[in-house]
Every structure is written in C-alpha cells, then in structure tokens.
Coordinates of C-alpha atoms in Angstrom, one line a residue:
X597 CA 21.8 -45.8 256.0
X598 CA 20.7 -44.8 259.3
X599 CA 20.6 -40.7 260.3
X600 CA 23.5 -41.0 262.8
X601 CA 25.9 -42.6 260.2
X602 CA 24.8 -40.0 258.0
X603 CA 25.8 -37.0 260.3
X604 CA 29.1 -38.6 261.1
X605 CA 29.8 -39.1 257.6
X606 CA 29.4 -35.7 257.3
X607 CA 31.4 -34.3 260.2
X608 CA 33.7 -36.2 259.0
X609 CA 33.6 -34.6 255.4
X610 CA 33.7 -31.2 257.2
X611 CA 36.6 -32.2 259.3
X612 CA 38.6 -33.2 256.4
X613 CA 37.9 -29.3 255.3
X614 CA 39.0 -27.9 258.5
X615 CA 42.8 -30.3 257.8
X616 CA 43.3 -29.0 255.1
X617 CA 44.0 -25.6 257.0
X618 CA 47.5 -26.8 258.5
X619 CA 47.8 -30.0 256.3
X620 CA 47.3 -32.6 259.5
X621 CA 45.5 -32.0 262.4
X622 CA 45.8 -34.4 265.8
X623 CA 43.2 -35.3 267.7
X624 CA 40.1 -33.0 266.5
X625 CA 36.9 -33.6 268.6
X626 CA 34.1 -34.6 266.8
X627 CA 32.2 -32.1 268.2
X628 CA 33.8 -28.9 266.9
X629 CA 31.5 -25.9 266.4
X630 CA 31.8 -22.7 264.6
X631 CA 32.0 -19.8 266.4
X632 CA 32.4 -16.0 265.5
X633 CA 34.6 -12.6 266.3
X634 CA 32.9 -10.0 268.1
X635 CA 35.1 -7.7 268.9
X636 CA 39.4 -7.1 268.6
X637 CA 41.0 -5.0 271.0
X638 CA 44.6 -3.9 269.6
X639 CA 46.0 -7.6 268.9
X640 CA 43.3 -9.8 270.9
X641 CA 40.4 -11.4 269.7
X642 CA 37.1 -12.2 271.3
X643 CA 35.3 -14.7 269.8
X644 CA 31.7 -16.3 270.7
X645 CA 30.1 -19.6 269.8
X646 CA 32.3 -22.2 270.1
X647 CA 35.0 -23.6 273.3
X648 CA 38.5 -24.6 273.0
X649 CA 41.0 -24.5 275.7
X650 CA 43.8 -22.7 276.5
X651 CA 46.4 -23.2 273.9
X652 CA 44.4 -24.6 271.6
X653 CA 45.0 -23.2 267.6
X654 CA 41.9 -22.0 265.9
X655 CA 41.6 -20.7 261.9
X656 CA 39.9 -17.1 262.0
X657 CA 38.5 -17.0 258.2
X658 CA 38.2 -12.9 256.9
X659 CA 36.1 -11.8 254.2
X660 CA 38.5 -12.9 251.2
X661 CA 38.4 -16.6 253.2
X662 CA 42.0 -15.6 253.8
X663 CA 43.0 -18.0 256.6
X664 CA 44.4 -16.7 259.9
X665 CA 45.9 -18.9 262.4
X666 CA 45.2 -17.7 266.2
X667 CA 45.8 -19.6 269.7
X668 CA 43.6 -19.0 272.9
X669 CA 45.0 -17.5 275.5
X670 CA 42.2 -16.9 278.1
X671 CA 38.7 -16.9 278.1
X672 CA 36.0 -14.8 280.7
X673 CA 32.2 -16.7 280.4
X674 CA 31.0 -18.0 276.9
X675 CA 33.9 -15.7 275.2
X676 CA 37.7 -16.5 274.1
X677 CA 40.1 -14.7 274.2
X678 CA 42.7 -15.3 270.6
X679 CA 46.2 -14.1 269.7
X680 CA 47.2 -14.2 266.4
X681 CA 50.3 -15.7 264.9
X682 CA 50.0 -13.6 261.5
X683 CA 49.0 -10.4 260.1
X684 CA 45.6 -9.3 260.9
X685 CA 44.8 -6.6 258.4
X686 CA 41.4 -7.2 256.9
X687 CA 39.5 -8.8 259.2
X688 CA 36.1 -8.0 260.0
X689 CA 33.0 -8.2 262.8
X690 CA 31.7 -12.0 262.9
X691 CA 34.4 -13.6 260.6
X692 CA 34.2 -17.3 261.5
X693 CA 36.3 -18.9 264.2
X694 CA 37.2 -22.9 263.7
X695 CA 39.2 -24.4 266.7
X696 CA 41.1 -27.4 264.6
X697 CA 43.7 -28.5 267.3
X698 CA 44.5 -28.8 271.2
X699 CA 48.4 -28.0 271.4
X700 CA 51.1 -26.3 269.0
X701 CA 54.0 -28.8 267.7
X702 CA 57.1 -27.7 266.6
X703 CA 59.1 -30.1 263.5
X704 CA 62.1 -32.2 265.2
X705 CA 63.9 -34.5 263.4
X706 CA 67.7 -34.4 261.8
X707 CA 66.3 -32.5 258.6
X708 CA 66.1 -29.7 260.6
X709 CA 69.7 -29.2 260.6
X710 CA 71.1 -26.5 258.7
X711 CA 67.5 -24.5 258.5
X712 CA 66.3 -21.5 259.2
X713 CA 62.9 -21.6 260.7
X714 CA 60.4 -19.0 262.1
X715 CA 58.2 -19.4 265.0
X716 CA 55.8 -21.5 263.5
X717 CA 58.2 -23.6 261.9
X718 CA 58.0 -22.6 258.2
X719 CA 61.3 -22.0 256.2
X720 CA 62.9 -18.7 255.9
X721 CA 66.0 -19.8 253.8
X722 CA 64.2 -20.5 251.0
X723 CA 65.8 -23.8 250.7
X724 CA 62.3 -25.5 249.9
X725 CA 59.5 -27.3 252.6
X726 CA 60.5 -28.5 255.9
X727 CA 60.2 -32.2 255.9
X728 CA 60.5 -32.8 259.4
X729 CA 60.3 -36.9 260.5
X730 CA 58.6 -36.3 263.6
X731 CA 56.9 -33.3 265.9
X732 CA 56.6 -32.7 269.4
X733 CA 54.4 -30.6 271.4
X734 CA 55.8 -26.9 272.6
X735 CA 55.2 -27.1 276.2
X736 CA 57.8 -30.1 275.9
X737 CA 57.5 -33.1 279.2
X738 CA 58.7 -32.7 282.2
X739 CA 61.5 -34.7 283.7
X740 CA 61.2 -35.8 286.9
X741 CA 64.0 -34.0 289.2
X742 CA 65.4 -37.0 291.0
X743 CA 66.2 -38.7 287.0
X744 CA 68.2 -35.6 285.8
X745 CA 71.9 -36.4 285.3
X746 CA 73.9 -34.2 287.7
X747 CA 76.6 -31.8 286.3
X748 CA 79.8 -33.2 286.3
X749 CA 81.6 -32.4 283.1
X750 CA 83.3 -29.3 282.3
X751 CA 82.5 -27.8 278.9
X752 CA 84.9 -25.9 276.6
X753 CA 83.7 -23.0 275.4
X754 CA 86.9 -21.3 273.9
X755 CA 87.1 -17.7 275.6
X756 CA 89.8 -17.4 277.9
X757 CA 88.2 -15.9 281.1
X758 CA 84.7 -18.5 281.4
X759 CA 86.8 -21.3 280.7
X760 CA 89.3 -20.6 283.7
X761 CA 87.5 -17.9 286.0
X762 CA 83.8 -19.0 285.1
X763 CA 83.8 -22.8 284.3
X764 CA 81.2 -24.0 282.6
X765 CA 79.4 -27.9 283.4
X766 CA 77.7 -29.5 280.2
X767 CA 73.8 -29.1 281.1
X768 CA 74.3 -25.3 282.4
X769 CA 72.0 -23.0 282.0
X770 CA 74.1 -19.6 282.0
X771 CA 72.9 -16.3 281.6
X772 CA 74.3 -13.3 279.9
X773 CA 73.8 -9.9 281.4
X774 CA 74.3 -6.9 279.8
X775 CA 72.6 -3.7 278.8
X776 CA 71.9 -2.8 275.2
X777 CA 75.6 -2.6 272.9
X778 CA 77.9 -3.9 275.2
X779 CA 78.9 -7.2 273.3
X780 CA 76.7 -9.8 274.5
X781 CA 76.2 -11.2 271.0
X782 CA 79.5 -11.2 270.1
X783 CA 80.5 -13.2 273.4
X784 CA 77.2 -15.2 272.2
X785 CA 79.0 -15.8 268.7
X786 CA 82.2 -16.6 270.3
X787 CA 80.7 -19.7 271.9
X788 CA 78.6 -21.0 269.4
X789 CA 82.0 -21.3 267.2
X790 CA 84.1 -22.8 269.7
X791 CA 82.1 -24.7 271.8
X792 CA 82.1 -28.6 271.4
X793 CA 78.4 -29.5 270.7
X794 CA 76.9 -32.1 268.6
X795 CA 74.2 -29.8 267.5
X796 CA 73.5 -26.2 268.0
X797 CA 70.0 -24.3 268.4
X798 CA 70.0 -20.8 268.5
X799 CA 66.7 -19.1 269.3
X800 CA 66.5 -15.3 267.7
X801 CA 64.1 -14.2 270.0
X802 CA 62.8 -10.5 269.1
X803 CA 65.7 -9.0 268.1
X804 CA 66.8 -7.2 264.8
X805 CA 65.9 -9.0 261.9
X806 CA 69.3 -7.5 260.2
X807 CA 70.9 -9.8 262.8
X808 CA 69.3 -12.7 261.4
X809 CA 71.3 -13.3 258.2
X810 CA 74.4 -11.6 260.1
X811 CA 74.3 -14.6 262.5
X812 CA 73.4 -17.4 260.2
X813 CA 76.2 -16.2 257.0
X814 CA 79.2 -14.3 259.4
X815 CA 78.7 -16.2 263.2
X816 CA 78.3 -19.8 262.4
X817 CA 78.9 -20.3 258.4
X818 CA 78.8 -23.0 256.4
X819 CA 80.3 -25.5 258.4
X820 CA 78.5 -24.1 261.5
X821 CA 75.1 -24.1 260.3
X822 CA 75.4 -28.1 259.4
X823 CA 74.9 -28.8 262.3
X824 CA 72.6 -26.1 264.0
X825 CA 69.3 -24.8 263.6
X826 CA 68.3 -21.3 263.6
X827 CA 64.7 -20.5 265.0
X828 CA 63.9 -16.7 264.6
X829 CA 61.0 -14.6 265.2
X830 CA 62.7 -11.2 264.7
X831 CA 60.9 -8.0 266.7
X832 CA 58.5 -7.2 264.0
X833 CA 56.3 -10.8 264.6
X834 CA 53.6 -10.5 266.7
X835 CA 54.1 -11.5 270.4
X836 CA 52.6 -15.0 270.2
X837 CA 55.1 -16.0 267.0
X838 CA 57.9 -14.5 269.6
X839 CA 56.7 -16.9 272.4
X840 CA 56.6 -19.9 270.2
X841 CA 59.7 -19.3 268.8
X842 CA 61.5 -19.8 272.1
X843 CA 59.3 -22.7 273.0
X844 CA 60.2 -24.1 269.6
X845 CA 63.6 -23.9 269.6
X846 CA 63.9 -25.3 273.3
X847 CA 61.6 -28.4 271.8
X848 CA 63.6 -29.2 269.0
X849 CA 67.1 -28.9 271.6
X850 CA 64.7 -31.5 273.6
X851 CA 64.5 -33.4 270.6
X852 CA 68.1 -34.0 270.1
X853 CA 68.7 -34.6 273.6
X854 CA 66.6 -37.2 273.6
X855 CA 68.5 -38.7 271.1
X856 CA 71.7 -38.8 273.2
X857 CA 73.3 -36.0 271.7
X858 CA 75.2 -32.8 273.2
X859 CA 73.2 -30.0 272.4
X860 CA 74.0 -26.1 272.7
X861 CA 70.9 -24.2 273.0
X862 CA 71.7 -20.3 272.8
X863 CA 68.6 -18.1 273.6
X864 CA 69.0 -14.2 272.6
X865 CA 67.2 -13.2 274.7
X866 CA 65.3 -14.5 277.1
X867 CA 64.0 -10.7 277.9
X868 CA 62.2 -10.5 274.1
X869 CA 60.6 -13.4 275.6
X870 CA 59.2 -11.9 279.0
X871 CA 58.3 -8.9 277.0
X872 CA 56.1 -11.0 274.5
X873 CA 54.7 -12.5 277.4
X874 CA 53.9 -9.2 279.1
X875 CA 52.2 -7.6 275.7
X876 CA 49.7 -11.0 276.0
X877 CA 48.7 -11.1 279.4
X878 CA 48.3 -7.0 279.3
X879 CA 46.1 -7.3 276.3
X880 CA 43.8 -9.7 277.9
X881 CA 43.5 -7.5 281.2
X882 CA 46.0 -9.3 283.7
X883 CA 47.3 -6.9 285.9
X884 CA 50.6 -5.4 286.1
X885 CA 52.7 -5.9 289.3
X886 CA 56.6 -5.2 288.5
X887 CA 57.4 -2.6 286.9
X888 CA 54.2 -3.5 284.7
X889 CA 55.7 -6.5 284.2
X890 CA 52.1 -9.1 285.3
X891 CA 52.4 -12.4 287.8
X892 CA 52.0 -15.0 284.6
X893 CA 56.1 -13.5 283.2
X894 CA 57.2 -14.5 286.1
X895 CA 55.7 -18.3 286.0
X896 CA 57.0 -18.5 282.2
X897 CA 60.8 -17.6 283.0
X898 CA 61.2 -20.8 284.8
X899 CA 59.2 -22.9 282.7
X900 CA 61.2 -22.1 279.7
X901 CA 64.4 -22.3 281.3
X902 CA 63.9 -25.8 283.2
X903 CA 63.3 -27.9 280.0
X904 CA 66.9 -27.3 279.2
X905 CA 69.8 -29.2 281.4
X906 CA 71.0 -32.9 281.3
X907 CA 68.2 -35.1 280.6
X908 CA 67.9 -38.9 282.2
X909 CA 70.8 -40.5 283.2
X910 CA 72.6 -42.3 280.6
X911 CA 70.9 -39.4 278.4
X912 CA 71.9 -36.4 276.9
X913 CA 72.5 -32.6 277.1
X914 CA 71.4 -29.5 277.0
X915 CA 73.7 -26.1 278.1
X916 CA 71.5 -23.3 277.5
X917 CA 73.0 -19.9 277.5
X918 CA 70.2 -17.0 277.9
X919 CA 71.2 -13.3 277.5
X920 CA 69.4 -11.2 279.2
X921 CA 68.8 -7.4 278.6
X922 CA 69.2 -5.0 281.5
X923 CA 67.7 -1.9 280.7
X924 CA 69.2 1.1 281.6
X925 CA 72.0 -1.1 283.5
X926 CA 70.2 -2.2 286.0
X927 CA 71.0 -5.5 287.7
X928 CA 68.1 -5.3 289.4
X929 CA 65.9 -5.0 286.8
X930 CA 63.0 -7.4 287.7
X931 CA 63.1 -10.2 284.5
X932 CA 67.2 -10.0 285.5
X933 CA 66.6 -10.6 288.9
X934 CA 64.3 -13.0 288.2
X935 CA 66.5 -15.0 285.4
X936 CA 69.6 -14.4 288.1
X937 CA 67.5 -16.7 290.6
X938 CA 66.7 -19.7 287.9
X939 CA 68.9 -20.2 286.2
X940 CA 73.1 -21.5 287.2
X941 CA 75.3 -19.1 287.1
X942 CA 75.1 -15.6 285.0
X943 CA 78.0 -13.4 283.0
X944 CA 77.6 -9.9 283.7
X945 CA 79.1 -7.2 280.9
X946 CA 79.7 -4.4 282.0
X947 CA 79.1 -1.1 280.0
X948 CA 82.6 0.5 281.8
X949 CA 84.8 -2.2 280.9
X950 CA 83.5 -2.2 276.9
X951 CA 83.5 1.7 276.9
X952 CA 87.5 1.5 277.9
X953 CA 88.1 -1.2 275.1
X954 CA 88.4 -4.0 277.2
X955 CA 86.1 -7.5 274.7
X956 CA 84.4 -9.3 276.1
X957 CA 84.0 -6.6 278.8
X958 CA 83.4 -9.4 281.7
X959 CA 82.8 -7.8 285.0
X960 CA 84.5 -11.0 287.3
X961 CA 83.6 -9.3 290.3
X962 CA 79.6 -9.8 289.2
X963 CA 79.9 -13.3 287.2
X964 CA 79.8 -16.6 289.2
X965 CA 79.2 -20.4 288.2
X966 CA 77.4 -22.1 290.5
X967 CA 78.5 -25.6 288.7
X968 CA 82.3 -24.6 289.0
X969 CA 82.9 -26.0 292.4
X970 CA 81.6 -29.7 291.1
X971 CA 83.6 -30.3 288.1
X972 CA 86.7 -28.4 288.9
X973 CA 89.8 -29.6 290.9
X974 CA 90.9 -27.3 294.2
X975 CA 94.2 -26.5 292.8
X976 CA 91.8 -24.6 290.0
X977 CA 89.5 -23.2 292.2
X978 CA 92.3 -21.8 294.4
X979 CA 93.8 -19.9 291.4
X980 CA 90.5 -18.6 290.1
X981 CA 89.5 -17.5 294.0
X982 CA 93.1 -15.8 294.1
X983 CA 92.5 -13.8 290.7
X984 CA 89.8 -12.5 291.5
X985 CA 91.1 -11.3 295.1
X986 CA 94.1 -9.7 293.5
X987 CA 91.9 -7.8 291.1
X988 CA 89.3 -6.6 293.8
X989 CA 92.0 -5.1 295.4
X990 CA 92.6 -3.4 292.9
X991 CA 89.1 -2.4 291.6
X992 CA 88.8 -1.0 295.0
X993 CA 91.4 1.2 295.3
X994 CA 91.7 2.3 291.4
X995 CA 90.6 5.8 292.6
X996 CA 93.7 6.6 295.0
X997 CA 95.8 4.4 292.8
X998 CA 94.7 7.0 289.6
X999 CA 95.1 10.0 291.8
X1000 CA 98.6 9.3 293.2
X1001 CA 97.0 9.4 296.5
X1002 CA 98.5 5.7 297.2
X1003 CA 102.1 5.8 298.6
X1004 CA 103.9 2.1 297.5
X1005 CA 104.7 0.1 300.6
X1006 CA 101.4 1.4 302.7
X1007 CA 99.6 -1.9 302.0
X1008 CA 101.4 -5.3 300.4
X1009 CA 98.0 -6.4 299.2
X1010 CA 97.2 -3.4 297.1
X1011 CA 101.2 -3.1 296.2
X1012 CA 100.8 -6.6 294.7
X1013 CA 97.4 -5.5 292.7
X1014 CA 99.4 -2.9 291.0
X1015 CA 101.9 -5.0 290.2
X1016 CA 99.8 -7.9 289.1
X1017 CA 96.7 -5.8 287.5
X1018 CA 98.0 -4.9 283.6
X1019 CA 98.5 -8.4 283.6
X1020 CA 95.1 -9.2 284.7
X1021 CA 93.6 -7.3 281.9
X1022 CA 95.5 -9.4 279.6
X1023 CA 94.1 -12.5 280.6
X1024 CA 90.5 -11.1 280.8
X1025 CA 91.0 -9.7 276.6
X1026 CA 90.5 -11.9 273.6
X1027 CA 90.1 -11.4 269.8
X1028 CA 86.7 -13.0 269.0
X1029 CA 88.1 -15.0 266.6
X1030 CA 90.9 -16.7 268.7
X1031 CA 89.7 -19.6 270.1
X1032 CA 91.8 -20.6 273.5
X1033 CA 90.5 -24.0 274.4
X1034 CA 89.8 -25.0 278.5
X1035 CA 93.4 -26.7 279.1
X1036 CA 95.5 -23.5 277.3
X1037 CA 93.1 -21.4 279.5
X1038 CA 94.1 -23.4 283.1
X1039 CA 97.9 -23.3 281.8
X1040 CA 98.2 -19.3 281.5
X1041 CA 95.7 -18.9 284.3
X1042 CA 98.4 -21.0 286.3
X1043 CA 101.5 -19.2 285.5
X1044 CA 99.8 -16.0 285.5
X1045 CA 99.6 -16.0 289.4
X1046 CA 101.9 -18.2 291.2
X1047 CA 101.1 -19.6 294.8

C-alpha cells in the first residue's frame, strides 16, 4: 500500500470521527485541520490554527470532551472569530477547535408538522427525534425578481378592520407595530386561527419562553398545530440560536412553498432578531451607528424578510407577518423605520387606543396596505378611503368636541364625524375569538357608511 493511500485512509478514519459530532456532515474538505481557542471575550471565541469561512459550524471540544457547537462569524489575520449555539460554561484556554461543515441546514419535510423545534432544529415537545425527509440550507436561494408571482389575491384573515380597512394580498409581508403590552400577539393569535393557510410557521423569536407553551396549547391547539410548525428560541438562547431560529423557520416556510402550498409565516418579532444581530456584530468589534444599532442589522432586515412572498409563477406562497417592537413608542425607532421601508404595508397599535379598551387597538390613521389597491375593487377602496376620512375628522377635532368647545352646525364635515364616530369604534372592536371572514367584513363595512 502506497504512503498516500495510507494517509487518506486515515483522514478518512478521522473524518468519520468528526461525523459522528452532528450525525452527517456535507461536503467536509479533506484537508481539515485542528485548531485551538485562545482567548473568549463575553460570548465570542477566538480560535487559531485552522480556516473555515464565514458561517461555517465548528465543534469546540472542553476538558470533559463535552462537545460544543460554534459558527464563524468573522475572522481578523490567522484568527476566527466563533459564536456559540449552546452553553459555554466549562471551557478552557486551547480546547480544540474542529471546523466539520460549510453552511447550517435546517429539517424540511412534512414530518415537521405539528413540532416544536428550537433553533437548531432539535425537538422541544418531547414527542421523540425529528425525522425530517430532506434539509435545506438557512440562507435559503434567491428568486430572481422578474419570476416572483405578483400579488393579486386577497387573503382572509378573520379580524374585522384588516380585512376591510387594511386588505391583505396572499404573498404580503405585513408588519405589526406596537410597543411592549399593547396586544400585538393577541392580534398575532387572531390570524393564525382564522387565516386560510395550508400550513403555518410561526417563528418565537426571543421572547418569553412562558409564551411558548401558551401559543402552541391556547393560540393554535390541537387542530392548529397539525398543520403548523413552531420554531422557538425563547430570550434566554444565546444570540446565534436566536438568529437561526428566524432563518430556520423562514427555510422550512420556503420549503413548503416550494411544494405549492399556501403558507403563513408569522415572525414575533423581527426586533429579537435585529437585537441578536446587534449583540454579534458588537462582540466582534463592528461599530455602532444607530442608536448602537451597527451597519450589518440593517443588511440582515431585508435579507430575512425577502425570502418570504409568492414564489415562481405557477408556485406557491408565503404571507409573512413580522411584529415589530417600538420601544418607548417610537415609530421612528430605527429597526421600525427600517422594517417600515421593506417590507408591504405595516399595522400600527397604538398604546391610547388599548389603554381606553378599544382590541385590537389599530391606529387606521398609521396602518396602510400597500397591496390593497391591486386586489381590491374601487367600490371597496372608496368605502375604506371614506372611513377613514370620517374618522380623521374626528380624531382631529376630539379635543373641542370633548370640551364642548364645538357648536353643531359650524362645520358639516365634523357634524357628520360625531354622528358617525360611536359607530366607527364598533367596526374597529372584535372579540378575539370571533372570527368575521373578508365578505361579512365588506358587507358591514358597506352599510356602515353609505355613499
């Protein structure tokens, strides 16, 4: 046996070591070499001694050969930078570093349906090992612009004031605005019941983990959760786990798609996300720029968001709803504005309207559907325009209205507000477990203001 067989056969016999580390590994180089940690600054690694590129996975091995699973996420000279995906406690100065793969893959395939998954796709409802047909790389592929569908189908989503006021087109991506406790997650519940999908991801994106089981057993169910899939990386995983677990649940939606299906792909939120981002590109010395908020969040907002939306023509669908976290109520918080400018339309809640009782406290004035003028008729979009013209009026004179300061007869446009406004408030009110489908919504929208 010549010496070169020999050392292959026995990179090979190391290789098959490395495997068994994830159970399969795709497309490891031949020439892998080991490399070492030299220093960990809060969550990131440095490690010396071997290459891998950006976004490759790599095994860090501490003292008790305890295997931790790490991705690069920069590198400066003959050093890598590494984020973990798990628990780092233990490790130590020169614990070996094994790159063993090139990309992250996330498990598609109908078994996922009715799982509970984290972000590095291992089961969380303890109903046994995933046993996923297929997997597909997080970044996802790009689809070429000109061989998108176009949006031309409304989409029933069962509340009252998006279906008539804020139409939605399958393929939307909508945002939710809304500062902390002002019922974004209930209006998020509301649509996953109601909503016609063939298949439902919801991506739990750093939020609290008590909201997990809450979602999964109260929002969707049993007959819910047959056909959805629940990815969630609650706020106590470490940033990376919180970045893949968007990714993966906007691969496995892609999955689906690709299969023709309808798919409903409801992201909460797409701030956790930014914030994940930020914590990584901070720890490896990006610089801030927004409101400490580095240049790379603001590349990674749209590169989430336009994987969702209609696939190839003849294809299928993804409408991707994205709630979005203002803090301190401001709209022009910079990951808002930012969202605001990607993605089609948004739903702003206001904080006013839930503190006087009002569910879901939808500020019309602020919301807008970009899509709503291409799959709505004119007769709709004449009543919808009027609304909302009838209660600006209003909304602009509530102060000399609540005063008394208003004489009747001084202005028929704000004598018809008043008239017209309890009314309004009506429409815009809905128990959130009273589904009113699109048509019922058009037929009291129309009889509520006539021409």
């Amino acid at each position: 046996m010549s010496e070169t067989k020999l050392n292959l056969d026995r990179t090979e016999q190391w290789l098959s070591r490395v495997r068994s580390y994830k159970g399969r590994i795709d497309n490891t180089p031949l020439h892998v070499v080991q490399g070492k940690l030299t220093r960990m600054v809060g969550l990131t690694l440095e490690a010396v001694g071997c290459q891998a590129a950006v976004g490759a996975r790599c095994i860090v091995t501490g003292p008790d050969n305890e295997n931790i699973e790490a991705e690069v996420v920069g590198f400066a000279g003959e050093k890598l930078y590494l984020m973990p995906t798990g628990d780092i406690q233990g490790l130590t100065p020169n614990a070996k570093v094994v790159p063993v793969d090139t990309v992250s893959y996330a498990p598609v395939g109908k078994q996922l349906l009715g799982r509970v998954i984290d972000g590095a796709g291992k089961p969380l409802d303890g109903k046994g090992p995933l046993k996923a047909e297929q997997t597909s790389p997080l970044t996802g592929r790009l689809i070429n612009p000109l061989q998108r569908s176009p949006i031309k189908e409304p989409l029933d989503v069962g509340v009252r004031a998006i279906n008539a006021l804020l139409t939605v087109g399958r393929g939307q991506r909508m945002g939710l605005f809304a500062g902390s406790g002002v019922g974004k997650s209930v209006l998020l519940g509301m649509m996953t019941r109601y909503t016609t999908a063939d298949v439902i991801v919801v991506g739990m994106i750093g939020e609290r983990g008590r909201e997990v089981k809450e979602f999964v057993e109260k929002i969707l169910g049993e007959e819910g959760m047959a056909r959805s899939v629940v990815v969630a990386t609650p706020a106590d995983n470490p940033p990376l786990l919180r970045l893949h677990g968007a990714m993966m649940a906007t691969s496995i939606a892609e999955y689906f798609r690709d299969q023709g299906k309808q798919v409903l792909l409801l992201m909460d939120s797409l701030t956790r996300y930014a914030q994940a981002q930020r914590e990584i590109a901070l720890a490896i010395g990006e610089p801030p720029a927004t409101k400490g908020y580095p240049p790379s969040v603001f590349a990674k907002i749209p590169q989430l968001v336009e994987r969702a939306g209609n696939g190839d023509k003849g294809g299928g669908s993804i409408t991707a709803f994205y709630t979005v976290l203002v803090e301190g109520d401001d709209q022009n918080d910079p990951i808002a504005d930012s969202a605001r400018a990607i993605l089609d339309g948004h739903i702003v809640l206001s904080r006013e309207l839930a503190e006087s009782g009002q569910y879901p406290a939808i500020d019309i004035e602020a919301s807008i559907s970009r899509a709503m003028t291409d799959i709505t008729e004119v007769e709709h979009q004449n009543i919808a325009r009027r609304f909302k013209k009838v209660y600006s009026v209003y909304q602009q004179n509530s102060d000399l209205v609540s005063v008394g300061a208003y004489q009747q007869g001084s202005d028929p446009r704000i004598d018809e507000a008043i008239q017209y406004h309890p009314r309004l408030l009506d429409f815009l009110q809905q128990d959130m477990y009273q589904p009113i489908h699109l048509q019922d919504s058009l037929d009291e929208l129309a009889a509520l203001l006539p021409q």
